[in-house]
Structures are given as structure tokens and as C-alpha cells.
PDB file of N, CA and C in Angstrom:
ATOM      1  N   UNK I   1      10.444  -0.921  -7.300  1.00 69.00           N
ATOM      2  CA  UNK I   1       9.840  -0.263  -8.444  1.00 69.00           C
ATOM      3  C   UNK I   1       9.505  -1.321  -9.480  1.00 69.00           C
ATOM      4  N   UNK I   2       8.463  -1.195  -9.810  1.00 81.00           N
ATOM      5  CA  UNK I   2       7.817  -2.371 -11.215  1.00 81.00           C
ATOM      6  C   UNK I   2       7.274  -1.443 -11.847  1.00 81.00           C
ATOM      7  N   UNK I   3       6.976  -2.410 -13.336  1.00 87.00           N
ATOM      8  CA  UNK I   3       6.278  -1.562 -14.548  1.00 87.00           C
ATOM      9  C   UNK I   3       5.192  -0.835 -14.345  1.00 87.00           C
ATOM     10  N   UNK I   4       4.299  -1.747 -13.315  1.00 90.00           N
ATOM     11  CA  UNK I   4       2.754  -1.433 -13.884  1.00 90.00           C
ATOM     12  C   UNK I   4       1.767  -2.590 -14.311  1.00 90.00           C
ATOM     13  N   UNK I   5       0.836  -2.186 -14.235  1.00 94.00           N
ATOM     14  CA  UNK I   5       0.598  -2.832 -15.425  1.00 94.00           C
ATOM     15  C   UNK I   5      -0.866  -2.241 -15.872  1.00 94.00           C
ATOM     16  N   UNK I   6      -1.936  -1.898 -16.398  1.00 96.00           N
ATOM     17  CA  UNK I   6      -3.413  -1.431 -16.444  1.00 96.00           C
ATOM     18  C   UNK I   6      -3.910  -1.593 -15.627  1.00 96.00           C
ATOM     19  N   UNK I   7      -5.257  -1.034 -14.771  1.00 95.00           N
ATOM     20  CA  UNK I   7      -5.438  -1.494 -13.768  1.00 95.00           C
ATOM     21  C   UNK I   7      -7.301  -2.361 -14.172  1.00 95.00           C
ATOM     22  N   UNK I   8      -7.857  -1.522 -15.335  1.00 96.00           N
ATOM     23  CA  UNK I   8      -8.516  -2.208 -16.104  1.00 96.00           C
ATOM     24  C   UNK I   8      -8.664  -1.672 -17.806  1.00 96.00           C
ATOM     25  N   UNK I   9      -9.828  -2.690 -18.199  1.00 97.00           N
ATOM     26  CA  UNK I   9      -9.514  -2.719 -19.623  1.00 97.00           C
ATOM     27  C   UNK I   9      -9.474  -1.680 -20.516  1.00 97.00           C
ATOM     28  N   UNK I  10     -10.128  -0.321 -20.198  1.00 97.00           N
ATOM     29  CA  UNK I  10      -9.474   0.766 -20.958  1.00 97.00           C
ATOM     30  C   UNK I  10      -8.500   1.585 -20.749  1.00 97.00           C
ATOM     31  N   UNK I  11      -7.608   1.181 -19.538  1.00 97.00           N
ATOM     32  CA  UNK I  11      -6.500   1.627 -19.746  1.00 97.00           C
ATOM     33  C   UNK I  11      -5.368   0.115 -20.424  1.00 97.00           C
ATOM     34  N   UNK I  12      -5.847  -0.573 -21.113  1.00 98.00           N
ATOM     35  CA  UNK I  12      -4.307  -1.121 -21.398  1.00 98.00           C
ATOM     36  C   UNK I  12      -3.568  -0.400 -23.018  1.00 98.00           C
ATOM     37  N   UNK I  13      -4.915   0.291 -23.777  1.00 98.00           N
ATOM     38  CA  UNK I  13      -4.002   0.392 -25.104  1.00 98.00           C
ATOM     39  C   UNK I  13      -3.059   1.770 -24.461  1.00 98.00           C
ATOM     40  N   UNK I  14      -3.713   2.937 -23.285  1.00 97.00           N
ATOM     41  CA  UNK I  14      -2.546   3.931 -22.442  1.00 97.00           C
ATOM     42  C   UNK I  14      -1.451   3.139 -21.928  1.00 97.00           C
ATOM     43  N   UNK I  15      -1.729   2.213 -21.228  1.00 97.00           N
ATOM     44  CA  UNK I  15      -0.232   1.248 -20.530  1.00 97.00           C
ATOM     45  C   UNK I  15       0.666   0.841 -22.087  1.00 97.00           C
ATOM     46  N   UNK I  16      -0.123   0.369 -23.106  1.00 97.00           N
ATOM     47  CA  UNK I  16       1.347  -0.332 -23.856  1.00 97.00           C
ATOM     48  C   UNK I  16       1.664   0.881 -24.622  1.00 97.00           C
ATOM     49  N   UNK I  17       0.880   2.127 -25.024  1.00 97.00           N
ATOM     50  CA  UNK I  17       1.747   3.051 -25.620  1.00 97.00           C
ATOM     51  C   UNK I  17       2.677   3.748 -24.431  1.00 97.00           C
ATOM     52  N   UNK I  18       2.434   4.146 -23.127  1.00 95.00           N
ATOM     53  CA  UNK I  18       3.138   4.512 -22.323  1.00 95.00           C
ATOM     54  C   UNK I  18       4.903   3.272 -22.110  1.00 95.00           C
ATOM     55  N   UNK I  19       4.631   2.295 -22.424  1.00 94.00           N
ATOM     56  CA  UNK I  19       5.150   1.328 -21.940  1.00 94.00           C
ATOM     57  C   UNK I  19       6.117   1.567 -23.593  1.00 94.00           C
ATOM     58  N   UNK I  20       5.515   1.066 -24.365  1.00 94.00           N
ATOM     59  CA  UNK I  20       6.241   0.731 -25.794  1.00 94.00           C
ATOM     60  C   UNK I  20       7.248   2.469 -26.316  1.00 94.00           C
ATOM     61  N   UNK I  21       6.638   3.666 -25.397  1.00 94.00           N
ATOM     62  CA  UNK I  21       7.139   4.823 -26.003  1.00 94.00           C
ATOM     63  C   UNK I  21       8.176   5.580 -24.763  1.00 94.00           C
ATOM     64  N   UNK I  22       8.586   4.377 -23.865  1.00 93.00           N
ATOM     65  CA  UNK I  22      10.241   4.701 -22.863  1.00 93.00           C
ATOM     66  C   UNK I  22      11.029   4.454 -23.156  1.00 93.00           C
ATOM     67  N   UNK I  23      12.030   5.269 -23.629  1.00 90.00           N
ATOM     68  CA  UNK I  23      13.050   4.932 -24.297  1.00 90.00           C
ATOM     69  C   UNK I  23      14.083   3.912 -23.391  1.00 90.00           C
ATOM     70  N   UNK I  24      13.537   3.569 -22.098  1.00 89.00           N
ATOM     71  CA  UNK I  24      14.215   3.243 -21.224  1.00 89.00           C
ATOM     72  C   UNK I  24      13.377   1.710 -21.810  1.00 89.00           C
ATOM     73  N   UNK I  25      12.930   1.148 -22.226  1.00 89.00           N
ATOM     74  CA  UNK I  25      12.298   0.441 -22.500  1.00 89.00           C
ATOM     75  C   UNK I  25      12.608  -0.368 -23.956  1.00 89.00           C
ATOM     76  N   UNK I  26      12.243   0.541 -24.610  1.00 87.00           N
ATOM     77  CA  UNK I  26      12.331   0.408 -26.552  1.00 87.00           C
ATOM     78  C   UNK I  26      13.166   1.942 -26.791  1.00 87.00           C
ATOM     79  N   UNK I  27      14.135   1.903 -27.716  1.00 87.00           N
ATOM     80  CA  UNK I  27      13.830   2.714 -28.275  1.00 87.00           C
ATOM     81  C   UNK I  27      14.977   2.565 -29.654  1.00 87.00           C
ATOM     82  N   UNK I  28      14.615   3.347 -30.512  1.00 92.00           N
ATOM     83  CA  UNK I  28      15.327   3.362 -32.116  1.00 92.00           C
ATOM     84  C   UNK I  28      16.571   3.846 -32.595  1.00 92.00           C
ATOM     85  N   UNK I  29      17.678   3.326 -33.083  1.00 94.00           N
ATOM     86  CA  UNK I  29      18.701   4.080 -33.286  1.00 94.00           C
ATOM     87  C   UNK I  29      18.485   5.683 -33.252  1.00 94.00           C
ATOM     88  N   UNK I  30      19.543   6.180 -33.192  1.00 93.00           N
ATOM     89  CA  UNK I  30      19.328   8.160 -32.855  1.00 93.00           C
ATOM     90  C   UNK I  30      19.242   8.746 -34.061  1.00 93.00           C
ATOM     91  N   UNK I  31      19.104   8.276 -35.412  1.00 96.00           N
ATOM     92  CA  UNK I  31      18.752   8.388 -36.748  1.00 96.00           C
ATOM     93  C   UNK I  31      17.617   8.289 -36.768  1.00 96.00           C
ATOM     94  N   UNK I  32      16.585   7.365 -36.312  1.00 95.00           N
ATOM     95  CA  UNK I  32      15.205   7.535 -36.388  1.00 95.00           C
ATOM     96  C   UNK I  32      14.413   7.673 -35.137  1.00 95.00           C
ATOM     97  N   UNK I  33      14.895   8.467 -34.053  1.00 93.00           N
ATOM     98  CA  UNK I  33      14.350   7.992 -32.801  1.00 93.00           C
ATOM     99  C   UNK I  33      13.202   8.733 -32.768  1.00 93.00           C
ATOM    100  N   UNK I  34      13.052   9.870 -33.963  1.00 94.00           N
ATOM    101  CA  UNK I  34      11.847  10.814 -33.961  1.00 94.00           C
ATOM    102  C   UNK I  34      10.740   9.690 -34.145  1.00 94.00           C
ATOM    103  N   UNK I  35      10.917   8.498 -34.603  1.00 95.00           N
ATOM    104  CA  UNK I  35      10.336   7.207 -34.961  1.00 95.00           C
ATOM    105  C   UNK I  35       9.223   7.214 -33.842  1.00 95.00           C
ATOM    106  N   UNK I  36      10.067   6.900 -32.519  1.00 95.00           N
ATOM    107  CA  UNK I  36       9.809   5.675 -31.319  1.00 95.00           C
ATOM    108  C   UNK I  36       8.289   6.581 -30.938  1.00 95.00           C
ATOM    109  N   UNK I  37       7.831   7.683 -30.560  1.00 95.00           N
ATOM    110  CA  UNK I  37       6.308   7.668 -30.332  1.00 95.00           C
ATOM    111  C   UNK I  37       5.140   7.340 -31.024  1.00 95.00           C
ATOM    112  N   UNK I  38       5.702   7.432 -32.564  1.00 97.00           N
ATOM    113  CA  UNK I  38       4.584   6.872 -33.223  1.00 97.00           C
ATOM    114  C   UNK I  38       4.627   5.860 -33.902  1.00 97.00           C
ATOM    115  N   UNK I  39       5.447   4.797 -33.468  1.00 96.00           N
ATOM    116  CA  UNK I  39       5.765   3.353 -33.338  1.00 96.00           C
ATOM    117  C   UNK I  39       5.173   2.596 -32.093  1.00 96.00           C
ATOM    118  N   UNK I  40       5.273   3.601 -31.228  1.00 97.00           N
ATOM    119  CA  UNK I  40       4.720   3.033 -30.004  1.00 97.00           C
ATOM    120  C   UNK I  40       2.791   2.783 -29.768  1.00 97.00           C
ATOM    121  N   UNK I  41       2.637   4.215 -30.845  1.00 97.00           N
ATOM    122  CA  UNK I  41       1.384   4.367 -30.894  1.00 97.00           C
ATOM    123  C   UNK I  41       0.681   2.742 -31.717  1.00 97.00           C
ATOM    124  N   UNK I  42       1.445   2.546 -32.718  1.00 97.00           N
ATOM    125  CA  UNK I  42       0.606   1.643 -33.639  1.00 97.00           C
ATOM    126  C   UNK I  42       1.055   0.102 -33.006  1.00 97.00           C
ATOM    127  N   UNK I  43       2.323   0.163 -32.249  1.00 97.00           N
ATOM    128  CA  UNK I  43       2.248  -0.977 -31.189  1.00 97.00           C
ATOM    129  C   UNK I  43       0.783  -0.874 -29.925  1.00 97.00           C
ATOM    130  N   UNK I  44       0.881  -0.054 -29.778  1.00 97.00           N
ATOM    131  CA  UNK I  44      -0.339   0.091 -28.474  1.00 97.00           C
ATOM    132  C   UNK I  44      -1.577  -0.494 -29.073  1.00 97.00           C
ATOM    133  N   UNK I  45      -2.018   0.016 -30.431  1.00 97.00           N
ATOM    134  CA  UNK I  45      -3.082   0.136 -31.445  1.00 97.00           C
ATOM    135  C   UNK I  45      -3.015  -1.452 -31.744  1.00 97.00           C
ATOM    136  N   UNK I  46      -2.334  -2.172 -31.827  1.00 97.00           N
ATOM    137  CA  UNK I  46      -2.421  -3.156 -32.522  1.00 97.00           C
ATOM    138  C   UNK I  46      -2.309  -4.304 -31.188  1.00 97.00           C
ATOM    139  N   UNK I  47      -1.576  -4.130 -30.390  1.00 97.00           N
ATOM    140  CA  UNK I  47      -1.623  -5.178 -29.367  1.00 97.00           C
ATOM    141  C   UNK I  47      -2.866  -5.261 -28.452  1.00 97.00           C
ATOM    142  N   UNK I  48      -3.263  -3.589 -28.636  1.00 97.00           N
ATOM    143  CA  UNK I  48      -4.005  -3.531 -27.168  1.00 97.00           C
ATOM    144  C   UNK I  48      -5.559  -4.848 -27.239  1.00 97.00           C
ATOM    145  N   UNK I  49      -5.620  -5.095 -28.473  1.00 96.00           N
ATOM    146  CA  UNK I  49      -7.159  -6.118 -28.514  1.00 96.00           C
ATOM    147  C   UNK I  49      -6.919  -7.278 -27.589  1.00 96.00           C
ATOM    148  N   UNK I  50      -5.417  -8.040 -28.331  1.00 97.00           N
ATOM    149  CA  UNK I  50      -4.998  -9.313 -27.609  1.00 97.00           C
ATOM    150  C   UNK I  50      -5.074  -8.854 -26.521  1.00 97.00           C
ATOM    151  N   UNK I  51      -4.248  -7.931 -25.907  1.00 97.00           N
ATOM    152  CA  UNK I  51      -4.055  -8.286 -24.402  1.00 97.00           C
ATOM    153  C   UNK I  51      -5.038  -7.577 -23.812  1.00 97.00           C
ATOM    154  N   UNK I  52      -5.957  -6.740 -24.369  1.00 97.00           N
ATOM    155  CA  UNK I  52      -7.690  -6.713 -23.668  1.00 97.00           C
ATOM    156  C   UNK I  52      -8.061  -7.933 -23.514  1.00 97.00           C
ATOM    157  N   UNK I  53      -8.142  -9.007 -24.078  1.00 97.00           N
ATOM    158  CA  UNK I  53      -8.662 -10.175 -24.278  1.00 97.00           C
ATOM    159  C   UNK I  53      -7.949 -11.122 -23.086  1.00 97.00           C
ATOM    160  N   UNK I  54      -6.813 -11.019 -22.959  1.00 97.00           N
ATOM    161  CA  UNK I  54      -5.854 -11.754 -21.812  1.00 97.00           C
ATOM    162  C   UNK I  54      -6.195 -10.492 -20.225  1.00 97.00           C
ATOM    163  N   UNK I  55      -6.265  -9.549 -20.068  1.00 97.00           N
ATOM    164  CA  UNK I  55      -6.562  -9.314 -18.953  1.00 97.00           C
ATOM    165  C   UNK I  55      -8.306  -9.444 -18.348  1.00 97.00           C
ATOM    166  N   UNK I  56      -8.727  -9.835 -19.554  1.00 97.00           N
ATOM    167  CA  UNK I  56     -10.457  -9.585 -19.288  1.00 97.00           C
ATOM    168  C   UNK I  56     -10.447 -10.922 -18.628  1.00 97.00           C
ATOM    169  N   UNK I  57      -9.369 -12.252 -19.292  1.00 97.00           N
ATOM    170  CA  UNK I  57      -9.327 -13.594 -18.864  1.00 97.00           C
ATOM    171  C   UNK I  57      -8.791 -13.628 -17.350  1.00 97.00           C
ATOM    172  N   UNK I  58      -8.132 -12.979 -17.018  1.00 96.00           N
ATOM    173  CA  UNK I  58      -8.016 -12.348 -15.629  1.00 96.00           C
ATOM    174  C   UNK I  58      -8.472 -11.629 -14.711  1.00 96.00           C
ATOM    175  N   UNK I  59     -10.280 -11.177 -15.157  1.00 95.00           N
ATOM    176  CA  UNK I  59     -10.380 -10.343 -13.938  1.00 95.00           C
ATOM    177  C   UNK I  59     -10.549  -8.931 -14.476  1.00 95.00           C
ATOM    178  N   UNK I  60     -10.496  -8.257 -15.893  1.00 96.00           N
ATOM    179  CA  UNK I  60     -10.298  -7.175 -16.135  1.00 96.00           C
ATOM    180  C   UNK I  60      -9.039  -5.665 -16.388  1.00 96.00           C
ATOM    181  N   UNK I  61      -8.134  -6.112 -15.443  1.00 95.00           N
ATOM    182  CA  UNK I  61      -6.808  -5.658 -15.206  1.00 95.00           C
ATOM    183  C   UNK I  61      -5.880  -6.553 -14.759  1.00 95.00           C
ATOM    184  N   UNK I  62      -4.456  -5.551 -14.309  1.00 95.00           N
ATOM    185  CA  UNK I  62      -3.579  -6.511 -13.938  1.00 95.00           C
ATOM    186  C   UNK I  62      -3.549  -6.016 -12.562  1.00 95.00           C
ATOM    187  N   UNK I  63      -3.508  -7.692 -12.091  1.00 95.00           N
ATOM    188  CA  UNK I  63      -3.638  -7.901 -10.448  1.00 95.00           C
ATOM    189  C   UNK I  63      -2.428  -7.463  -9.889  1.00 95.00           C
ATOM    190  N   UNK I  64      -1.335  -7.168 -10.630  1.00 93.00           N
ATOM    191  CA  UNK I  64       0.659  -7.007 -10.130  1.00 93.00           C
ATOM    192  C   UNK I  64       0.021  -5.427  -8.904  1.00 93.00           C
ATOM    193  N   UNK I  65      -0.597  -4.676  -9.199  1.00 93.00           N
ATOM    194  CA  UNK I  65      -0.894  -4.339  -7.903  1.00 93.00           C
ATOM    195  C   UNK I  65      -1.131  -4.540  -6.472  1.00 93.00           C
ATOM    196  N   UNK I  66      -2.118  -4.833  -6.915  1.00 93.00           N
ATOM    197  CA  UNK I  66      -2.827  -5.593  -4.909  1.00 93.00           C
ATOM    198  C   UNK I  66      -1.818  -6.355  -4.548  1.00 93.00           C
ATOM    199  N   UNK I  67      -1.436  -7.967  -5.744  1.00 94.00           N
ATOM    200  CA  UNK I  67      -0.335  -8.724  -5.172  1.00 94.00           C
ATOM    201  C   UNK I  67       0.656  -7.420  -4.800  1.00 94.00           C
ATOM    202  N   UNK I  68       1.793  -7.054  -5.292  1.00 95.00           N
ATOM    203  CA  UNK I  68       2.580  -6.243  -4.518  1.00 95.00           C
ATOM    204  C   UNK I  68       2.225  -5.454  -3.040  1.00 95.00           C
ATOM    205  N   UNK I  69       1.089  -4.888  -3.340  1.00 95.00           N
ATOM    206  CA  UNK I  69       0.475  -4.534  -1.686  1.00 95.00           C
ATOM    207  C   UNK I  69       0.386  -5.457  -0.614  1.00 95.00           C
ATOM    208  N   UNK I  70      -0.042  -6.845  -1.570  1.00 97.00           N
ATOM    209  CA  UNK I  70      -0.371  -7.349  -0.299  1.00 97.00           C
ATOM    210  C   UNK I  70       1.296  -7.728   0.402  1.00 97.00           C
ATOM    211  N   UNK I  71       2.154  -7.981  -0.562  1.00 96.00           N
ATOM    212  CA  UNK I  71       3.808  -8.580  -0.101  1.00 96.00           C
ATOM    213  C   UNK I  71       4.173  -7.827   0.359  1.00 96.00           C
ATOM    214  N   UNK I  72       3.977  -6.384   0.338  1.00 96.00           N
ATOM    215  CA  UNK I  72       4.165  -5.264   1.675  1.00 96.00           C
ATOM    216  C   UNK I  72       3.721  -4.871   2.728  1.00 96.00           C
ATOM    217  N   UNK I  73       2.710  -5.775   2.565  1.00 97.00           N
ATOM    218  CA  UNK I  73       2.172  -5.397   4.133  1.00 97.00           C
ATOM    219  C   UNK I  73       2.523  -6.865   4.689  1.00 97.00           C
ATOM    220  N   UNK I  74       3.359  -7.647   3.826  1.00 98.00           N
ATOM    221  CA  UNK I  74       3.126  -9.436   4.881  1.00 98.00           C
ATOM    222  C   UNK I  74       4.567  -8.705   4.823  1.00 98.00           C
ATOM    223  N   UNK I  75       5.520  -7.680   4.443  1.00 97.00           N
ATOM    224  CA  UNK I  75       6.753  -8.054   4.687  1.00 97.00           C
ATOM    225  C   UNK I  75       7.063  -6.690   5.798  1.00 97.00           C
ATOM    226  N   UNK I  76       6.227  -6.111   5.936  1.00 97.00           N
ATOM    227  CA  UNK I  76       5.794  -4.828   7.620  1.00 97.00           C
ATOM    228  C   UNK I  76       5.313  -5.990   8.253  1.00 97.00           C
ATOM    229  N   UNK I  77       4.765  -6.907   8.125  1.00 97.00           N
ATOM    230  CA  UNK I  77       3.864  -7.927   9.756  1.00 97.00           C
ATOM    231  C   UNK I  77       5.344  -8.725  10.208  1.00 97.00           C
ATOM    232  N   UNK I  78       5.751  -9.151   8.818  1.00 98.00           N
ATOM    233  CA  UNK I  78       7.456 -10.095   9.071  1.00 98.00           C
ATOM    234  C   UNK I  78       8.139  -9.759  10.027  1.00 98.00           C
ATOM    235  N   UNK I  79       8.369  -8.324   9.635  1.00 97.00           N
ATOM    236  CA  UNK I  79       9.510  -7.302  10.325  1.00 97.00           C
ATOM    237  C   UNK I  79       9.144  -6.897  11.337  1.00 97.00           C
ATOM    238  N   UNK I  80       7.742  -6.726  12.370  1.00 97.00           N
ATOM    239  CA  UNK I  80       7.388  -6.427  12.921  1.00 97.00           C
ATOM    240  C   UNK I  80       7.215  -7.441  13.994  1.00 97.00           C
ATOM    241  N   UNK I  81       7.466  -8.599  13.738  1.00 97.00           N
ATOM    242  CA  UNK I  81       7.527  -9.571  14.622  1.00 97.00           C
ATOM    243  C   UNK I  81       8.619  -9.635  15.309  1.00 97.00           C
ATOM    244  N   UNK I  82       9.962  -8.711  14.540  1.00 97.00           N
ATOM    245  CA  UNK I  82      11.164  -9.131  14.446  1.00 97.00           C
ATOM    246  C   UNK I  82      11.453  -7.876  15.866  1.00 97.00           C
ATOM    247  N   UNK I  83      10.635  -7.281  15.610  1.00 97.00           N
ATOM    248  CA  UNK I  83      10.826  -5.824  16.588  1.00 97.00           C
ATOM    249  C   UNK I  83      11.167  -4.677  15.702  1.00 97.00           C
ATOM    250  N   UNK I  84      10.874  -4.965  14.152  1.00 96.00           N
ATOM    251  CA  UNK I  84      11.477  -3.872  13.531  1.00 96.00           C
ATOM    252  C   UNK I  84      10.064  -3.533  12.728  1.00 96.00           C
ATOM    253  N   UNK I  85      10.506  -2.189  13.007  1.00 94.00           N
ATOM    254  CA  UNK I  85       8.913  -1.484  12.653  1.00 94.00           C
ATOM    255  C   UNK I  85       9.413  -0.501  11.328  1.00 94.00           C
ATOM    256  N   UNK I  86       8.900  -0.726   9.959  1.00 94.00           N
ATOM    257  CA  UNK I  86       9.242  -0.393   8.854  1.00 94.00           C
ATOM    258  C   UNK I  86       8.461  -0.319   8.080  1.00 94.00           C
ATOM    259  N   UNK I  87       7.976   0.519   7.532  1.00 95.00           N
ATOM    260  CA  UNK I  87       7.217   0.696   5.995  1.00 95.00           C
ATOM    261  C   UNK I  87       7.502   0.575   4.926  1.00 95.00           C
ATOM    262  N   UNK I  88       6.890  -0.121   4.049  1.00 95.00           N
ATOM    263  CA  UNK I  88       6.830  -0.545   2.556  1.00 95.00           C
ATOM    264  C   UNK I  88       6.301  -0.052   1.448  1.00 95.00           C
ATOM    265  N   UNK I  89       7.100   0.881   0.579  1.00 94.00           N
ATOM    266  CA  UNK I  89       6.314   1.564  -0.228  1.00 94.00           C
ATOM    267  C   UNK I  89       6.265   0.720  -1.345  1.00 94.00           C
ATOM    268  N   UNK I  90       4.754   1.188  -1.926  1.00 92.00           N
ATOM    269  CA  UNK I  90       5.215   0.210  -3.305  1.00 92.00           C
ATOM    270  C   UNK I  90       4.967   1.566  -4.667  1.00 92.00           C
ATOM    271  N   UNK I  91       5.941   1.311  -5.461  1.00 91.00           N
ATOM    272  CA  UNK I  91       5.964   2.488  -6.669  1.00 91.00           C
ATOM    273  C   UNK I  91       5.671   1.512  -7.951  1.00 91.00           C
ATOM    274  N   UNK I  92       4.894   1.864  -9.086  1.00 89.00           N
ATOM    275  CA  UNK I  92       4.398   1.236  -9.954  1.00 89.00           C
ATOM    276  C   UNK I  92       4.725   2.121 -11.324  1.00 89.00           C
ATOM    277  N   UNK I  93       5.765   2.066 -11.839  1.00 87.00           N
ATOM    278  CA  UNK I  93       6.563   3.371 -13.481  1.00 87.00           C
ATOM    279  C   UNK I  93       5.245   3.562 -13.939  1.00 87.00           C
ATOM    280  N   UNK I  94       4.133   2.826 -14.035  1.00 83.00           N
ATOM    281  CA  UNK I  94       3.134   3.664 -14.882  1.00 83.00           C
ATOM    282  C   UNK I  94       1.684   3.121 -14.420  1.00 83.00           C
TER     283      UNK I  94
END
């Protein structure tokens, strides 16, 4: 299981508010935790330019997809050499 990551450039300001608003992730003492979604929002709002700008320098999105696909299917050919026949799921949190 991995984060994620956008897959292109209008989803990254959805990835960092999805990302910035898990409490499993970030989140605010239990006094202000009514806080953490719309903290997350003006984190999303405010980061998302830079790192539009850093995935566009990459290609548009983040590649942590395909790479992971592809390490699952070289690690089914591995195992399969071995005589062991196994599938590789790959799960992506967002």
C-alpha cells in the first residue's frame, strides 16, 4: 500500500487536500480538530502551484504508479521462474 500520488496536473491540488485532510496523516489536537479540513484545504490551495510546477517537470503526474506496476509484474516473472505462480496487487490510499 502507498500514498498515491496525482496522476496528472489537475488532480494534484485533490491529492494534497485529500492527502493534507487524513488524520492518519496530519491531524490537530482534539480541541481544534474541527480545524484539520479546512487547513487542509488552504494547504492544498497554496502548495498545489509549486508542486504543479514540479510534476509538470516530470512528465505531468506522478510516475509512483506505472513504476510500482511495473515492480509487480518483474516480481510475478521473479517468482515465476521460481515455479511459484503469484499475483501482485498494487493498492494506491488515494
Amino acid at each position: 500500500l502507498n500514498l498515491g500520488g496525482p496522476d496528472t496536473l489537475d488532480d494534484v491540488e485533490p491529492f494534497l487536500y485529500n492527502l493534507f485532510s487524513d488524520p492518519e496523516i496530519f491531524s490537530l489536537p482534539p480541541q481544534i480538530q474541527f480545524l484539520n479540513k479546512p487547513l487542509a484545504y488552504v494547504i492544498a490551495k497554496v502548495r498545489s502551484r509549486t508542486s504543479r510546477e514540479g510534476y509538470a517537470a516530470i512528465g505531468g503526474g506522478s510516475p509512483q504508479l506505472g513504476t510500482t506496476m511495473k515492480q509487480g509484474e518483474a516480481i510475478e516473472e521473479a517468482m515465476a521462474k521460481l515455479g511459484l505462480h503469484a499475483r501482485c496487487y498494487v493498492a494506491m490510499r488515494y
